[in-house]
XYZ file of N, CA and C in Angstrom:
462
model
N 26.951 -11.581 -13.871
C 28.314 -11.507 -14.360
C 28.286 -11.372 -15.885
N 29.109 -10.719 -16.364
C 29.303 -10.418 -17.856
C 30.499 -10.937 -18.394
N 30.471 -11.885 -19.448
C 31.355 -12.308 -19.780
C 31.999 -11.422 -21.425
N 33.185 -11.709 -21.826
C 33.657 -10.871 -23.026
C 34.131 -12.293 -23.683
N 34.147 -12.506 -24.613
C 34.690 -13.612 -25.750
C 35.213 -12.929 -26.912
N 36.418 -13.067 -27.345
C 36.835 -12.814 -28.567
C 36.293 -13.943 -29.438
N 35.879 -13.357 -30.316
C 35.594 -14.164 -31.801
C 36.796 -14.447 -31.987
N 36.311 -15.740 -33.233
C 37.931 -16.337 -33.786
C 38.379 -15.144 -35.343
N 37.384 -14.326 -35.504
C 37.949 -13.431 -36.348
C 38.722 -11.792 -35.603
N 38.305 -11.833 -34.519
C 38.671 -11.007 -34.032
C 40.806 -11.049 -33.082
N 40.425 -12.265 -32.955
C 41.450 -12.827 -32.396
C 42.657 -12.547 -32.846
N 43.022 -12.877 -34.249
C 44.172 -12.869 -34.709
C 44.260 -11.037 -34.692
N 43.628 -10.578 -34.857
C 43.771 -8.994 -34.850
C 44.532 -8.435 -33.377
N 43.563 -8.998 -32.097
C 44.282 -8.552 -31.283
C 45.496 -9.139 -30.943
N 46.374 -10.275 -31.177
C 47.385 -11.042 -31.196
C 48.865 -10.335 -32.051
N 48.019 -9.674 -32.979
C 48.887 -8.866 -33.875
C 49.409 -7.051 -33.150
N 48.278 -6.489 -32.495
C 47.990 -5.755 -31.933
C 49.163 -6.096 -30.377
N 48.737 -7.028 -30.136
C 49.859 -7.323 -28.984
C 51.185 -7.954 -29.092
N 51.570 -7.929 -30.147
C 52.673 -8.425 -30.826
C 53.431 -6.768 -31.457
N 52.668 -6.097 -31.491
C 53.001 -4.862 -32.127
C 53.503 -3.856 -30.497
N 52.425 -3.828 -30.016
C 52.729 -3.293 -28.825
C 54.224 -3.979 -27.949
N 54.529 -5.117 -28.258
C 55.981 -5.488 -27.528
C 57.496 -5.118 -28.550
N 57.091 -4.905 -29.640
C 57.928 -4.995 -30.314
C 57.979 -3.602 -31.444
N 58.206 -2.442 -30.599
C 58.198 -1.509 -31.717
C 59.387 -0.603 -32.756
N 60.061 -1.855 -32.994
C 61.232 -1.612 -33.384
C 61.250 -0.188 -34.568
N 59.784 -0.566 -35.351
C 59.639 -0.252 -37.058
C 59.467 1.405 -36.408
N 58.554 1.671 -35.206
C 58.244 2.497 -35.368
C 58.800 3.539 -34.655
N 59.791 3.197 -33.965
C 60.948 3.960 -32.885
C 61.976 4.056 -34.435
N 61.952 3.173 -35.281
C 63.319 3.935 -36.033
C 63.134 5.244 -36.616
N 61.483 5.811 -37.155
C 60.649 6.887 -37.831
C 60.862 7.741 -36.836
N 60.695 7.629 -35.640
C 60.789 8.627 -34.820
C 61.507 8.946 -34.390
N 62.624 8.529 -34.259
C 64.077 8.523 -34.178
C 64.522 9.366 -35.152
N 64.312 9.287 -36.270
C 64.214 9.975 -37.821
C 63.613 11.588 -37.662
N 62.317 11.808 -37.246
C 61.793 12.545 -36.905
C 62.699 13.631 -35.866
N 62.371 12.439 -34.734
C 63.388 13.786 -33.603
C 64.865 14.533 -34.225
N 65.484 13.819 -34.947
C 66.902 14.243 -35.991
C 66.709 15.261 -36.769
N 65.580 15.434 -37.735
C 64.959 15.837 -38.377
C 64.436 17.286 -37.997
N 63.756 17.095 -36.636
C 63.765 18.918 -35.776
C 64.482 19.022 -35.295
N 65.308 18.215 -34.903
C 66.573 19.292 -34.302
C 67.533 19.874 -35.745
N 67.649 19.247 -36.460
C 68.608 20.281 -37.853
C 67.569 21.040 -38.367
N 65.604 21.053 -38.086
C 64.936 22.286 -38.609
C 65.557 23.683 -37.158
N 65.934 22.970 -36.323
C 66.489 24.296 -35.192
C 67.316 25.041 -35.580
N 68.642 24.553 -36.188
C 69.366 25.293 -36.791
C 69.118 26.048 -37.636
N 67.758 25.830 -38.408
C 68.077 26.608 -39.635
C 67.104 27.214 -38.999
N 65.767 27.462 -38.017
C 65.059 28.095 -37.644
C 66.101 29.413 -36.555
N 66.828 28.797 -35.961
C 67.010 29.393 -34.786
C 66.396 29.620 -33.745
N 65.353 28.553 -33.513
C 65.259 28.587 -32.186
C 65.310 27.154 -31.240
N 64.359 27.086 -30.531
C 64.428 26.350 -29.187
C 63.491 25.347 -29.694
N 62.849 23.936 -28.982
C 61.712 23.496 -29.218
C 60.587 24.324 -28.782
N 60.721 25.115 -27.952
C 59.575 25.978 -27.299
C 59.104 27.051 -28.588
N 60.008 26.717 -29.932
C 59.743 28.235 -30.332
C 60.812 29.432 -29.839
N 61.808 29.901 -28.650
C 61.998 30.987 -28.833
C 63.099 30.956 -28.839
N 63.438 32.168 -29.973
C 64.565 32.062 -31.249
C 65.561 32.180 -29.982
N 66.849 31.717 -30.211
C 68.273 31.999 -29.890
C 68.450 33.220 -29.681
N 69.410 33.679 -28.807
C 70.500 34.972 -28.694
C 71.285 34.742 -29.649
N 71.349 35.444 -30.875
C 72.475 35.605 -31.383
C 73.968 35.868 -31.198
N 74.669 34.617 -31.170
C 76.189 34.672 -31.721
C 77.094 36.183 -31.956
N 77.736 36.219 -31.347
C 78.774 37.433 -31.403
C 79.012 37.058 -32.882
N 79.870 35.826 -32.942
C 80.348 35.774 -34.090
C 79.943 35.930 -35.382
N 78.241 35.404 -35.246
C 77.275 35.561 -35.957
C 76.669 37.138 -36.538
N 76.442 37.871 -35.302
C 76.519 39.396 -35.447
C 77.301 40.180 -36.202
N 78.484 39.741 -36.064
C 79.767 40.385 -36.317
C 80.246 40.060 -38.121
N 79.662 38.413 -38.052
C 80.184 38.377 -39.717
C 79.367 38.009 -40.401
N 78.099 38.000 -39.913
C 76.604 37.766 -40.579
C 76.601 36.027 -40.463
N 75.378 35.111 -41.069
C 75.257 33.951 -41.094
C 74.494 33.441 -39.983
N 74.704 32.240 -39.751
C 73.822 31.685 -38.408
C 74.474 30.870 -37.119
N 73.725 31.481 -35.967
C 74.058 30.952 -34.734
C 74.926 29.313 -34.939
N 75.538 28.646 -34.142
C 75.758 27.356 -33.629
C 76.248 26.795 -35.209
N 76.451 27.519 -36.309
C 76.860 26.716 -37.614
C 78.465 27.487 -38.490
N 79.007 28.149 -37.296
C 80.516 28.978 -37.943
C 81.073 27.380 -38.659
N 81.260 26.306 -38.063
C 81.730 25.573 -38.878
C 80.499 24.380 -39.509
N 79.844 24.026 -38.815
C 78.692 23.044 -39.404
C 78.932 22.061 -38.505
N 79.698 21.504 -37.818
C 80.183 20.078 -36.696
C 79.058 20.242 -36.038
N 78.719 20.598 -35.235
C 77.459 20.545 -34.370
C 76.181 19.974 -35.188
N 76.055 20.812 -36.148
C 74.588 20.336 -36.493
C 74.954 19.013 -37.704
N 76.376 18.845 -38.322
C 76.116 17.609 -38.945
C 76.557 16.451 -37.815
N 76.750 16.465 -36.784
C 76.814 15.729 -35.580
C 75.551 15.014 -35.411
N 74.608 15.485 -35.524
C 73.324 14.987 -34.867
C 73.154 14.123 -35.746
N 72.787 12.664 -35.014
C 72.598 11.314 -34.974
C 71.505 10.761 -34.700
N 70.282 9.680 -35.005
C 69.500 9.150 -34.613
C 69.981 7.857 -34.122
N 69.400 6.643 -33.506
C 69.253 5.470 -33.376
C 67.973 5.068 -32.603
N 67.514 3.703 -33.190
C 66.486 3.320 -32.203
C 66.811 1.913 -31.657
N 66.049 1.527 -31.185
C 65.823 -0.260 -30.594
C 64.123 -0.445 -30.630
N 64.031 -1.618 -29.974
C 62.506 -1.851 -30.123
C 61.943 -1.415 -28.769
N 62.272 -0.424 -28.242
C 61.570 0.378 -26.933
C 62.107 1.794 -26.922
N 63.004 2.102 -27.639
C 63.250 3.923 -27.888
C 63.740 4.217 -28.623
N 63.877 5.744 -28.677
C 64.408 6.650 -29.819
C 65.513 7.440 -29.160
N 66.220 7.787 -29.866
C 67.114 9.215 -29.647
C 67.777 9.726 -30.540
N 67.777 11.000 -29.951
C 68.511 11.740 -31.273
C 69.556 12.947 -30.640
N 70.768 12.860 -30.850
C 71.696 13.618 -30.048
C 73.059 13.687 -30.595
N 74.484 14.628 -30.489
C 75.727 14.665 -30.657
C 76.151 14.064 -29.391
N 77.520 13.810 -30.336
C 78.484 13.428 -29.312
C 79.669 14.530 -29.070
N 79.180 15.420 -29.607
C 80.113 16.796 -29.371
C 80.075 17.160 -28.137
N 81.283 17.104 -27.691
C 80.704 17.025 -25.729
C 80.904 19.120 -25.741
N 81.082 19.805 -26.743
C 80.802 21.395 -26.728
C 79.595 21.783 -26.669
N 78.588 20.735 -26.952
C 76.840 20.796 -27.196
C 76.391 21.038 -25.913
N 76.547 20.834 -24.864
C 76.232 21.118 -23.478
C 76.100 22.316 -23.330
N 76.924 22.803 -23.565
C 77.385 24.403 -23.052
C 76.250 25.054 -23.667
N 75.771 24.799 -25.263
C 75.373 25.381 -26.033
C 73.766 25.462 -25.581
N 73.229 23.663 -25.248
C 72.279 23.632 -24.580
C 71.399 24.247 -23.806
N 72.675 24.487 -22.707
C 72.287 24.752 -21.474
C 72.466 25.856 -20.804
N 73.885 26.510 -22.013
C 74.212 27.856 -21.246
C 74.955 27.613 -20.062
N 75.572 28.812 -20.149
C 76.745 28.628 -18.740
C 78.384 29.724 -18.806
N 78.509 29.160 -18.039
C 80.391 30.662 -18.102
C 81.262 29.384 -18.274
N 82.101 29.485 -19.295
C 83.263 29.224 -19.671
C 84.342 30.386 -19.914
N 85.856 30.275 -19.724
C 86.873 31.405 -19.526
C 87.886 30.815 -20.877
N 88.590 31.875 -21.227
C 88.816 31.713 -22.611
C 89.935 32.736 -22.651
N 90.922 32.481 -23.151
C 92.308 33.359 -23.229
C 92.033 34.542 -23.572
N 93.120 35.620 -23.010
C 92.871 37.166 -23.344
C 93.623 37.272 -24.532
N 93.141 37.837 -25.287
C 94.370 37.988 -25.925
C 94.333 36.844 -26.792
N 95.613 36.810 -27.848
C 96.193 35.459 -28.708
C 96.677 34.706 -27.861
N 97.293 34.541 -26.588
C 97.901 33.584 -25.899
C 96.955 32.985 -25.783
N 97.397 31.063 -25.498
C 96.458 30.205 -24.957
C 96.512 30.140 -23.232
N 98.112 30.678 -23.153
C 98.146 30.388 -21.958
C 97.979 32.043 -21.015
N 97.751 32.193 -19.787
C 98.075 33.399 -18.867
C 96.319 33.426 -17.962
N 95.952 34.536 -18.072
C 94.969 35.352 -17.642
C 93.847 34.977 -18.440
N 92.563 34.147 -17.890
C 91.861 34.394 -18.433
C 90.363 34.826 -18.303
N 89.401 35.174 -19.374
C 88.299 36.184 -18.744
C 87.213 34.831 -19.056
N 86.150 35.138 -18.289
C 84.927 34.465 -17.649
C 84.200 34.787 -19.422
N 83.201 33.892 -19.925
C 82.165 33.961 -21.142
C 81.218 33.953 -20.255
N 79.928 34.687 -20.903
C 78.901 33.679 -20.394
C 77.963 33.086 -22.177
N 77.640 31.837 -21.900
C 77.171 31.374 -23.219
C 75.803 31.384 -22.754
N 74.859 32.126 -23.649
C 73.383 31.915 -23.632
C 72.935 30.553 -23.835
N 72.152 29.496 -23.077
C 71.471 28.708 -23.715
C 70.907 28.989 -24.937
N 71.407 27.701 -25.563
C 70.105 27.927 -27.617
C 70.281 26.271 -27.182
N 69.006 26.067 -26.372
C 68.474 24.483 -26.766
C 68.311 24.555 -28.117
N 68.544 23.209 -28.682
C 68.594 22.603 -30.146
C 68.107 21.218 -29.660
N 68.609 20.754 -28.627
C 67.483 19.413 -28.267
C 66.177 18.998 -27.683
N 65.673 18.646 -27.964
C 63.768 18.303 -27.013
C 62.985 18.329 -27.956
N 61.570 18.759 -27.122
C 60.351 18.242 -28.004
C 59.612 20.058 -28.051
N 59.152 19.714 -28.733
C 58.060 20.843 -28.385
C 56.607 20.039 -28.618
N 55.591 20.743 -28.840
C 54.446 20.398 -28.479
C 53.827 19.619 -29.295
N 54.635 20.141 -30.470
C 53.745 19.693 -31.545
C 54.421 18.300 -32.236
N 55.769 18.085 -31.823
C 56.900 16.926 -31.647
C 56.297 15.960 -31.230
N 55.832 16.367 -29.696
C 54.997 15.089 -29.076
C 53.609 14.943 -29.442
N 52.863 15.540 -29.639
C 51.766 15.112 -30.842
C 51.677 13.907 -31.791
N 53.224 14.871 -32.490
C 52.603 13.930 -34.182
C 53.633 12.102 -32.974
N 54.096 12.457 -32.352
C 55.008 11.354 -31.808
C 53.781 9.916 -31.430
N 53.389 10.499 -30.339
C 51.863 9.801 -30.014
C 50.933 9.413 -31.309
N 50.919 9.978 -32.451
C 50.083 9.907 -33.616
C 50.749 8.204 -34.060
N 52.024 8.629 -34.015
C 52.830 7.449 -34.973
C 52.678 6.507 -34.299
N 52.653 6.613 -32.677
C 52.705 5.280 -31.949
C 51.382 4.289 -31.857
N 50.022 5.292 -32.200
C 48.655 5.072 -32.001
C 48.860 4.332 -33.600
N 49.224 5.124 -34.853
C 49.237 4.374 -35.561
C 50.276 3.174 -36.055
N 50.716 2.855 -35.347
C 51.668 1.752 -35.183
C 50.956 0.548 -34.758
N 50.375 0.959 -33.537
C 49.457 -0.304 -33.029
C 47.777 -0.533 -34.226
N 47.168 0.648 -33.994
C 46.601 0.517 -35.399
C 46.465 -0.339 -36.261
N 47.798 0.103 -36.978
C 48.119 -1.171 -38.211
C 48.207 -2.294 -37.735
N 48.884 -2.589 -36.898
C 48.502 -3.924 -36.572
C 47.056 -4.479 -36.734
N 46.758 -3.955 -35.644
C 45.392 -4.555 -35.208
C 44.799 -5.208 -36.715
N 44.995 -3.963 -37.930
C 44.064 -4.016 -38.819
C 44.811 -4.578 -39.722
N 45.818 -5.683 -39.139
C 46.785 -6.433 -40.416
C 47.495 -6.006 -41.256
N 47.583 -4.332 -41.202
C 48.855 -3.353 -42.451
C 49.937 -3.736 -41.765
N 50.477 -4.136 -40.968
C 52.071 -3.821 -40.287
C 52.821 -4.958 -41.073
């Protein structure tokens, strides 16, 4: 049988280490920060987390400028928050769906609001998620989160 003993110098390290691992408040708020952070580089990139750029905007086409920003609400919408077990980063613009995900919405002919109206179809332009390299540096921060601990920086 093989036994394992922590040293008494080793000890307080892993105690810190497991104290870090229950409680990652410090390091869900950075990443929280982060995820906020690529989604407003989307806007100004124009594209997806995957990388691929948006369908351009009629409106956009038509009077030059950029997709999803005719007024700016959408992208100064986006919000972070964390707790000590997650991150997120998202609007509360409940028009962001559409934009997301794509889909047919119908929309007056004409200047009337009211009568006849014709079918859209809206291209998806995800602006929310990860891409690859998101979850990378994400895992980086969390490895070095526990890290520091261990090694008494936290």
């Amino acid at each position: 049988m093989l036994d394992f003993v922590l040293s008494d110098t080793l000890s307080p390290a892993v105690e810190r280490a497991r104290k870090a691992s229950i409680d990652f408040t410090p390091v869900m708020a950075t990443i929280a920060d982060y995820m906020r952070f690529g989604v407003l580089e989307r806007f100004e990139a124009q594209a997806g987390p995957d990388g691929e750029a948006w369908t351009r905007s009629q409106r956009a086409l038509a009077e030059g400028g950029l997709t999803l920003t005719k007024s700016g609400e959408l992208k100064l919408s986006i919000t972070a928050d964390s707790d000590a077990t997650s991150a997120i980063a998202g609007t509360n613009k409940i028009y962001a769906a559409i934009h997301q995900f794509g889909g047919q919405i119908s929309r007056p002919l004409g200047k009337k609001t009211f009568g006849p109206r014709a079918p859209v179809t809206i291209p998806a332009r995800p602006f929310l998620g990860f891409s690859v390299e998101d979850l990378t540096e994400i895992e980086k921060m969390l490895g070095d989160h526990i890290k520091a601990a261990f090694e008494g920086r936290s």
